[in-house]
Amino acid sequence: MITHRPRRNRKSAAIRNMVQENHVSVNDFIYPLFLIDGGNKKTEVSSMPGIFRWSPDLILNEIESCMKLGITAFDVFPSINDTLKDKTATESLNKNGVYLKTLTLIKKKFPEACIMTDVAMDPYSSDGHDGLVENGKIVNDKTLDILAKMAVAQADCGIDIIGPSDMMDGRVGFIREALDDAGHEEVSIMSYTAKYASGFYNPFRDALDSAPKFGDKKTYQMNPANGREALIEAQLDTEEGADFLMVKPALSYLDVIKDLSTHFDLPIAAYNVSGEYSMVKAAAAKGWIDGERVRDEILLSMKRAGASVILSYFAKEWALSNKK
Ligand code: PBG
């Protein structure tokens, strides 16, 4: 005799829905947006079908249309003209530059939206690295000063969450102190806690033209072979005052999301990165998978692993297809 029949809880949609353990909601999303200079400009990222770089006027419209779908949080990434890049990422502090100017505009027009920004040198660096390069090396402590100034400049625009994506040691505490000194104690930090040196970022680097000019990012981003090391990073970020811990990429690192959510009480964010989006789009375009079904399964897997926040290029299309 079979005593336990788990199939009984799967016998109808009504029962399946009743016992469903995890759900994706529009409230879970942070939608990454790419910003370019100019007016009335919208260019598609060729390796990310459906994802565009927007000029400031159009990014406002895009945010408005997403808010109508219930998306309330956005992460804005700037694409900076090559001629403005230098060794020390000077352009990141330019109040009249496209990034800081547009952030102010966005917060003025949508004060209720939650706006997150990226802190790292790569979009503004002539070396294409997240930190300062000296003699072919990425130097940690001198980078911290630059990152802290960048964070304060962004906070001055009224943004809600700072996202240090650079993986320098000590940067969360350093940035926290600089924000507090500048009177920004209400500005949150979502730390890229476990950010791996990953092949999944290439489409993002196409979007921003921000690929490293030499070498790779392996001396600061984590080795994909390591899980326990993520716990060290999470411990440090927690002690240094992070408000959220992020794992990135997400899909190949669900075990890391699970580990962090088990061992830490801060909310965990999963970054469903560019390459994860592009793979689904490419296979779906070939008719090899059902893109929407796979998208939903992937997003759900991040919730199941323990993420409460998902940064995803799928956010808008998910919201469109789940509109009530
Ligand atoms: C920059 C940064 C990267 C991403 C977010 N911030 C790229 C990198 O580290 O090379 C990747 C996001 C994605 O692939 O969607 N520090």
Short mmCIF file of C-alpha atoms and ligand atoms in Angstrom, two decimals:
data_model
loop_
_atom_site.label_atom_id
_atom_site.label_comp_id
_atom_site.label_asym_id
_atom_site.label_seq_id
_atom_site.Cartn_x
_atom_site.Cartn_y
_atom_site.Cartn_z
CA MET A 1 0.00 0.00 0.00
CA ILE A 2 1.24 3.50 -0.82
CA THR A 3 0.58 5.73 2.21
CA HIS A 4 2.00 8.96 0.92
CA ARG A 5 0.79 10.20 -2.44
CA PRO A 6 2.25 13.69 -3.07
CA ARG A 7 0.38 13.71 -6.40
CA ARG A 8 -2.88 14.38 -4.50
CA ASN A 9 -1.65 17.96 -3.98
CA ARG A 10 -1.15 18.33 -7.73
CA LYS A 11 -4.47 16.94 -8.96
CA SER A 12 -6.13 20.20 -10.01
CA ALA A 13 -5.19 23.78 -10.71
CA ALA A 14 -7.19 24.82 -7.63
CA ILE A 15 -5.12 22.61 -5.34
CA ARG A 16 -1.86 23.38 -7.10
CA ASN A 17 -2.50 27.10 -6.65
CA MET A 18 -3.44 26.58 -3.01
CA VAL A 19 -0.19 24.84 -2.14
CA GLN A 20 2.08 26.97 -4.30
CA GLU A 21 5.01 28.00 -2.10
CA ASN A 22 6.50 30.88 -4.07
CA HIS A 23 5.16 33.68 -6.25
CA VAL A 24 6.69 36.39 -8.38
CA SER A 25 5.09 39.80 -7.93
CA VAL A 26 5.60 43.06 -9.76
CA ASN A 27 6.75 44.44 -6.39
CA ASP A 28 9.80 42.19 -6.51
CA PHE A 29 11.36 43.88 -9.51
CA ILE A 30 14.00 46.48 -10.05
CA TYR A 31 14.11 47.28 -13.77
CA PRO A 32 17.57 48.18 -15.15
CA LEU A 33 17.53 51.02 -17.70
CA PHE A 34 20.32 52.21 -19.99
CA LEU A 35 20.76 55.96 -20.48
CA ILE A 36 22.48 57.72 -23.42
CA ASP A 37 23.03 61.38 -24.16
CA GLY A 38 21.01 63.20 -26.78
CA GLY A 39 17.37 63.87 -27.51
CA ASN A 40 14.59 61.66 -28.83
CA LYS A 41 17.05 58.76 -29.09
CA LYS A 42 16.22 55.11 -28.55
CA THR A 43 18.67 52.45 -29.73
CA GLU A 44 18.23 48.76 -29.22
CA VAL A 45 21.07 46.75 -27.65
CA SER A 46 21.75 44.25 -30.42
CA SER A 47 22.57 41.40 -28.03
CA MET A 48 19.50 42.17 -25.88
CA PRO A 49 16.41 42.26 -28.11
CA GLY A 50 13.68 44.40 -26.53
CA ILE A 51 16.14 46.38 -24.39
CA PHE A 52 17.04 49.94 -25.39
CA ARG A 53 19.38 52.77 -24.53
CA TRP A 54 17.22 55.84 -23.92
CA SER A 55 17.99 59.54 -24.14
CA PRO A 56 16.94 61.56 -21.05
CA ASP A 57 13.60 62.72 -22.51
CA LEU A 58 12.63 59.18 -23.53
CA ILE A 59 13.80 57.52 -20.32
CA LEU A 60 11.21 59.64 -18.50
CA ASN A 61 8.48 58.29 -20.78
CA GLU A 62 9.75 54.76 -20.32
CA ILE A 63 9.66 55.07 -16.53
CA GLU A 64 6.15 56.45 -16.73
CA SER A 65 4.96 53.56 -18.86
CA CYS A 66 6.56 51.03 -16.47
CA MET A 67 4.98 52.72 -13.45
CA LYS A 68 1.58 52.31 -15.09
CA LEU A 69 2.33 48.58 -15.13
CA GLY A 70 3.13 48.63 -11.42
CA ILE A 71 6.93 48.66 -11.60
CA THR A 72 8.15 51.14 -8.99
CA ALA A 73 11.91 50.57 -8.83
CA PHE A 74 14.54 51.27 -11.49
CA ASP A 75 18.33 50.94 -11.73
CA VAL A 76 19.79 53.47 -14.15
CA PHE A 77 23.10 52.78 -15.96
CA PRO A 78 24.83 55.45 -18.08
CA SER A 79 26.47 54.93 -21.44
CA ILE A 80 29.26 57.51 -21.54
CA ASN A 81 30.82 58.89 -24.69
CA ASP A 82 34.39 57.58 -25.17
CA THR A 83 35.80 61.11 -25.38
CA LEU A 84 34.65 61.76 -21.77
CA LYS A 85 36.41 58.73 -20.29
CA ASP A 86 39.66 59.08 -18.34
CA LYS A 87 41.85 57.25 -15.78
CA THR A 88 39.99 58.61 -12.75
CA ALA A 89 36.38 58.55 -13.98
CA THR A 90 36.08 62.34 -13.67
CA GLU A 91 32.85 62.37 -15.65
CA SER A 92 31.10 60.46 -12.86
CA LEU A 93 31.15 63.66 -10.77
CA ASN A 94 30.02 66.04 -13.52
CA LYS A 95 26.78 67.58 -12.32
CA ASN A 96 26.07 68.75 -15.87
CA GLY A 97 26.85 65.35 -17.34
CA VAL A 98 24.06 63.20 -18.72
CA TYR A 99 23.89 60.80 -15.75
CA LEU A 100 23.60 63.13 -12.75
CA LYS A 101 21.44 65.61 -14.66
CA THR A 102 18.99 62.91 -15.69
CA LEU A 103 18.85 61.34 -12.22
CA THR A 104 17.76 64.69 -10.81
CA LEU A 105 15.14 65.00 -13.55
CA ILE A 106 13.82 61.52 -12.87
CA LYS A 107 13.47 62.07 -9.12
CA LYS A 108 11.80 65.43 -9.72
CA LYS A 109 9.24 63.95 -12.08
CA PHE A 110 8.71 60.69 -10.15
CA PRO A 111 9.47 61.34 -6.47
CA GLU A 112 7.53 58.19 -5.53
CA ALA A 113 9.69 55.91 -7.72
CA CYS A 114 12.59 54.08 -6.08
CA ILE A 115 15.70 54.93 -8.08
CA MET A 116 18.90 52.94 -7.75
CA THR A 117 22.27 53.91 -9.22
CA ASP A 118 25.50 52.08 -9.95
CA VAL A 119 28.76 52.90 -8.23
CA ALA A 120 31.84 51.63 -10.10
CA MET A 121 34.35 53.30 -12.39
CA ASP A 122 33.92 51.20 -15.52
CA PRO A 123 31.39 53.28 -17.53
CA TYR A 124 33.62 56.37 -17.13
CA SER A 125 37.05 54.75 -17.13
CA SER A 126 39.40 54.82 -20.12
CA ASP A 127 40.72 51.50 -18.77
CA GLY A 128 37.26 49.95 -18.64
CA HIS A 129 37.87 48.69 -15.10
CA ASP A 130 35.75 49.14 -11.99
CA GLY A 131 38.71 50.48 -10.01
CA LEU A 132 41.67 52.79 -10.51
CA VAL A 133 44.48 51.26 -12.58
CA GLU A 134 48.12 51.86 -11.61
CA ASN A 135 50.95 49.96 -13.29
CA GLY A 136 48.50 47.48 -14.73
CA LYS A 137 46.93 46.73 -11.33
CA ILE A 138 43.54 47.67 -9.93
CA VAL A 139 44.37 49.50 -6.70
CA ASN A 140 41.86 49.14 -3.90
CA ASP A 141 42.16 51.97 -1.39
CA LYS A 142 42.64 54.84 -3.83
CA THR A 143 39.52 53.62 -5.64
CA LEU A 144 37.47 53.99 -2.45
CA ASP A 145 37.82 57.78 -2.48
CA ILE A 146 36.54 57.95 -6.03
CA LEU A 147 33.63 55.60 -5.31
CA ALA A 148 32.60 57.54 -2.21
CA LYS A 149 32.54 60.83 -4.13
CA MET A 150 30.54 59.15 -6.89
CA ALA A 151 28.02 57.83 -4.35
CA VAL A 152 27.58 61.23 -2.70
CA ALA A 153 27.15 62.93 -6.09
CA GLN A 154 24.39 60.44 -6.94
CA ALA A 155 22.77 60.81 -3.54
CA ASP A 156 22.79 64.59 -4.04
CA CYS A 157 20.45 63.96 -7.00
CA GLY A 158 17.89 62.49 -4.61
CA ILE A 159 18.31 58.84 -5.47
CA ASP A 160 17.11 56.14 -3.08
CA ILE A 161 19.55 53.23 -3.32
CA ILE A 162 23.28 53.23 -4.07
CA GLY A 163 24.52 50.04 -5.75
CA PRO A 164 28.29 49.56 -5.40
CA SER A 165 29.09 47.04 -8.16
CA ASP A 166 32.86 47.39 -8.06
CA MET A 167 33.90 44.65 -5.55
CA MET A 168 36.66 46.71 -3.90
CA ASP A 169 37.34 45.69 -0.28
CA GLY A 170 35.83 47.93 2.37
CA ARG A 171 33.76 50.02 0.00
CA VAL A 172 30.40 49.54 1.69
CA GLY A 173 31.62 50.98 5.01
CA PHE A 174 33.57 53.71 3.24
CA ILE A 175 30.57 54.76 1.15
CA ARG A 176 28.24 54.54 4.18
CA GLU A 177 30.44 56.94 6.10
CA ALA A 178 30.74 59.37 3.18
CA LEU A 179 26.95 59.35 2.68
CA ASP A 180 26.33 59.97 6.37
CA ASP A 181 28.91 62.77 6.49
CA ALA A 182 27.11 64.42 3.58
CA GLY A 183 23.77 64.21 5.38
CA HIS A 184 22.48 61.26 3.33
CA GLU A 185 21.81 58.85 6.16
CA GLU A 186 18.46 57.92 4.58
CA VAL A 187 20.07 56.71 1.34
CA SER A 188 20.27 52.89 1.22
CA ILE A 189 23.10 50.69 0.02
CA MET A 190 22.40 47.57 -1.99
CA SER A 191 25.78 45.94 -2.06
CA TYR A 192 26.83 43.75 -4.94
CA THR A 193 27.96 41.31 -2.26
CA ALA A 194 28.74 38.19 -4.25
CA LYS A 195 29.53 39.43 -7.72
CA TYR A 196 31.28 36.80 -9.79
CA ALA A 197 33.75 37.23 -12.65
CA SER A 198 31.23 36.05 -15.19
CA GLY A 199 30.81 35.50 -18.90
CA PHE A 200 27.17 36.43 -18.47
CA TYR A 201 27.90 40.20 -18.47
CA ASN A 202 28.94 40.56 -22.11
CA PRO A 203 25.65 41.93 -23.48
CA PHE A 204 25.67 44.58 -20.70
CA ARG A 205 29.18 45.61 -21.73
CA ASP A 206 27.92 45.90 -25.32
CA ALA A 207 25.11 48.14 -24.10
CA LEU A 208 27.48 50.52 -22.31
CA ASP A 209 30.61 49.93 -24.37
CA SER A 210 32.34 49.33 -21.03
CA ALA A 211 34.44 46.19 -21.59
CA PRO A 212 37.89 46.20 -19.91
CA LYS A 213 40.60 47.54 -22.22
CA PHE A 214 43.11 44.99 -20.89
CA GLY A 215 42.93 41.83 -18.82
CA ASP A 216 39.83 40.73 -16.95
CA LYS A 217 38.08 41.45 -13.66
CA LYS A 218 39.27 38.36 -11.80
CA THR A 219 41.35 40.21 -9.18
CA TYR A 220 38.22 41.84 -7.80
CA GLN A 221 35.14 39.89 -8.93
CA MET A 222 34.74 36.44 -7.35
CA ASN A 223 35.81 33.07 -8.71
CA PRO A 224 32.72 31.19 -9.98
CA ALA A 225 34.08 28.07 -8.27
CA ASN A 226 33.60 29.55 -4.78
CA GLY A 227 30.50 29.45 -2.61
CA ARG A 228 31.84 29.72 0.94
CA GLU A 229 33.72 32.91 0.03
CA ALA A 230 30.35 34.59 -0.53
CA LEU A 231 29.65 34.20 3.19
CA ILE A 232 32.79 36.19 4.01
CA GLU A 233 31.69 38.98 1.66
CA ALA A 234 28.18 38.93 3.12
CA GLN A 235 29.50 39.10 6.69
CA LEU A 236 31.66 42.11 5.83
CA ASP A 237 28.90 43.93 3.96
CA THR A 238 26.50 43.36 6.83
CA GLU A 239 29.01 44.71 9.37
CA GLU A 240 29.79 47.67 7.11
CA GLY A 241 26.13 48.69 7.00
CA ALA A 242 24.64 47.33 3.79
CA ASP A 243 20.81 47.34 3.59
CA PHE A 244 20.55 44.61 0.95
CA LEU A 245 22.90 41.81 -0.13
CA MET A 246 22.98 41.05 -3.84
CA VAL A 247 24.08 37.93 -5.69
CA LYS A 248 25.11 38.32 -9.31
CA PRO A 249 24.64 36.61 -11.72
CA ALA A 250 21.59 34.83 -10.36
CA LEU A 251 20.78 31.76 -12.41
CA SER A 252 24.06 29.88 -12.08
CA TYR A 253 24.37 31.03 -8.45
CA LEU A 254 21.06 30.01 -6.92
CA ASP A 255 22.98 28.04 -4.30
CA VAL A 256 24.69 31.27 -3.24
CA ILE A 257 21.33 33.05 -2.99
CA LYS A 258 20.08 30.19 -0.85
CA ASP A 259 23.17 30.25 1.39
CA LEU A 260 22.97 33.99 1.97
CA SER A 261 19.25 33.87 2.68
CA THR A 262 19.83 31.08 5.20
CA HIS A 263 22.68 32.79 7.04
CA PHE A 264 21.76 36.48 6.88
CA ASP A 265 18.62 38.38 7.76
CA LEU A 266 19.05 41.27 5.33
CA PRO A 267 16.90 41.13 2.19
CA ILE A 268 18.61 39.27 -0.65
CA ALA A 269 18.59 40.62 -4.19
CA ALA A 270 19.22 38.48 -7.27
CA TYR A 271 20.61 40.14 -10.40
CA ASN A 272 19.20 38.25 -13.38
CA VAL A 273 21.96 39.59 -15.63
CA SER A 274 22.18 40.53 -19.29
CA GLY A 275 23.51 37.19 -20.57
CA GLU A 276 20.75 35.29 -18.77
CA TYR A 277 18.22 37.47 -20.58
CA SER A 278 19.94 37.14 -23.95
CA MET A 279 20.14 33.34 -23.79
CA VAL A 280 16.40 33.05 -23.29
CA LYS A 281 15.69 35.56 -26.07
CA ALA A 282 18.04 33.80 -28.51
CA ALA A 283 16.68 30.31 -27.89
CA ALA A 284 13.10 31.56 -28.03
CA ALA A 285 13.76 33.38 -31.33
CA LYS A 286 14.93 30.06 -32.76
CA GLY A 287 11.77 28.39 -31.56
CA TRP A 288 13.76 26.05 -29.34
CA ILE A 289 12.07 27.05 -26.08
CA ASP A 290 8.89 28.82 -25.04
CA GLY A 291 10.51 32.10 -23.98
CA GLU A 292 7.75 33.30 -21.65
CA ARG A 293 7.44 30.00 -19.88
CA VAL A 294 11.19 29.73 -19.35
CA ARG A 295 11.34 33.37 -18.23
CA ASP A 296 8.71 32.76 -15.56
CA GLU A 297 10.40 29.56 -14.42
CA ILE A 298 13.76 31.34 -14.10
CA LEU A 299 12.28 34.24 -12.10
CA LEU A 300 10.45 31.83 -9.82
CA SER A 301 13.67 29.89 -9.19
CA MET A 302 15.23 33.05 -7.77
CA LYS A 303 12.33 33.52 -5.37
CA ARG A 304 12.49 29.85 -4.39
CA ALA A 305 16.22 30.20 -3.67
CA GLY A 306 15.43 33.01 -1.24
CA ALA A 307 15.66 36.29 -3.15
CA SER A 308 13.15 38.96 -2.21
CA VAL A 309 14.29 41.43 -4.88
CA ILE A 310 14.99 40.64 -8.54
CA LEU A 311 16.85 42.97 -10.87
CA SER A 312 15.75 41.82 -14.30
CA TYR A 313 15.56 42.99 -17.90
CA PHE A 314 12.40 40.87 -18.05
CA ALA A 315 10.58 43.13 -15.56
CA LYS A 316 8.58 45.13 -18.08
CA GLU A 317 7.53 42.25 -20.29
CA TRP A 318 6.66 40.22 -17.19
CA ALA A 319 4.49 43.08 -15.94
CA LEU A 320 2.85 43.41 -19.37
CA SER A 321 1.98 39.74 -19.56
CA ASN A 322 0.75 39.64 -15.95
CA LYS A 323 -1.36 42.80 -16.16
CA LYS A 324 -4.61 42.39 -14.28
C1 PBG B 1 29.58 47.45 -13.72
C2 PBG B 1 28.44 46.51 -13.82
C3 PBG B 1 28.34 45.36 -14.62
C4 PBG B 1 27.03 44.90 -14.50
C5 PBG B 1 26.38 45.75 -13.61
N1 PBG B 1 27.27 46.73 -13.18
C6 PBG B 1 29.30 44.74 -15.57
C7 PBG B 1 30.63 44.29 -15.14
O1 PBG B 1 30.94 44.17 -13.95
O2 PBG B 1 31.45 44.06 -16.02
C8 PBG B 1 26.47 43.70 -15.24
C9 PBG B 1 24.99 43.66 -15.43
C10 PBG B 1 24.50 42.70 -16.45
O3 PBG B 1 25.25 41.93 -17.07
O4 PBG B 1 23.29 42.72 -16.66
N2 PBG B 1 30.41 47.35 -12.64
#
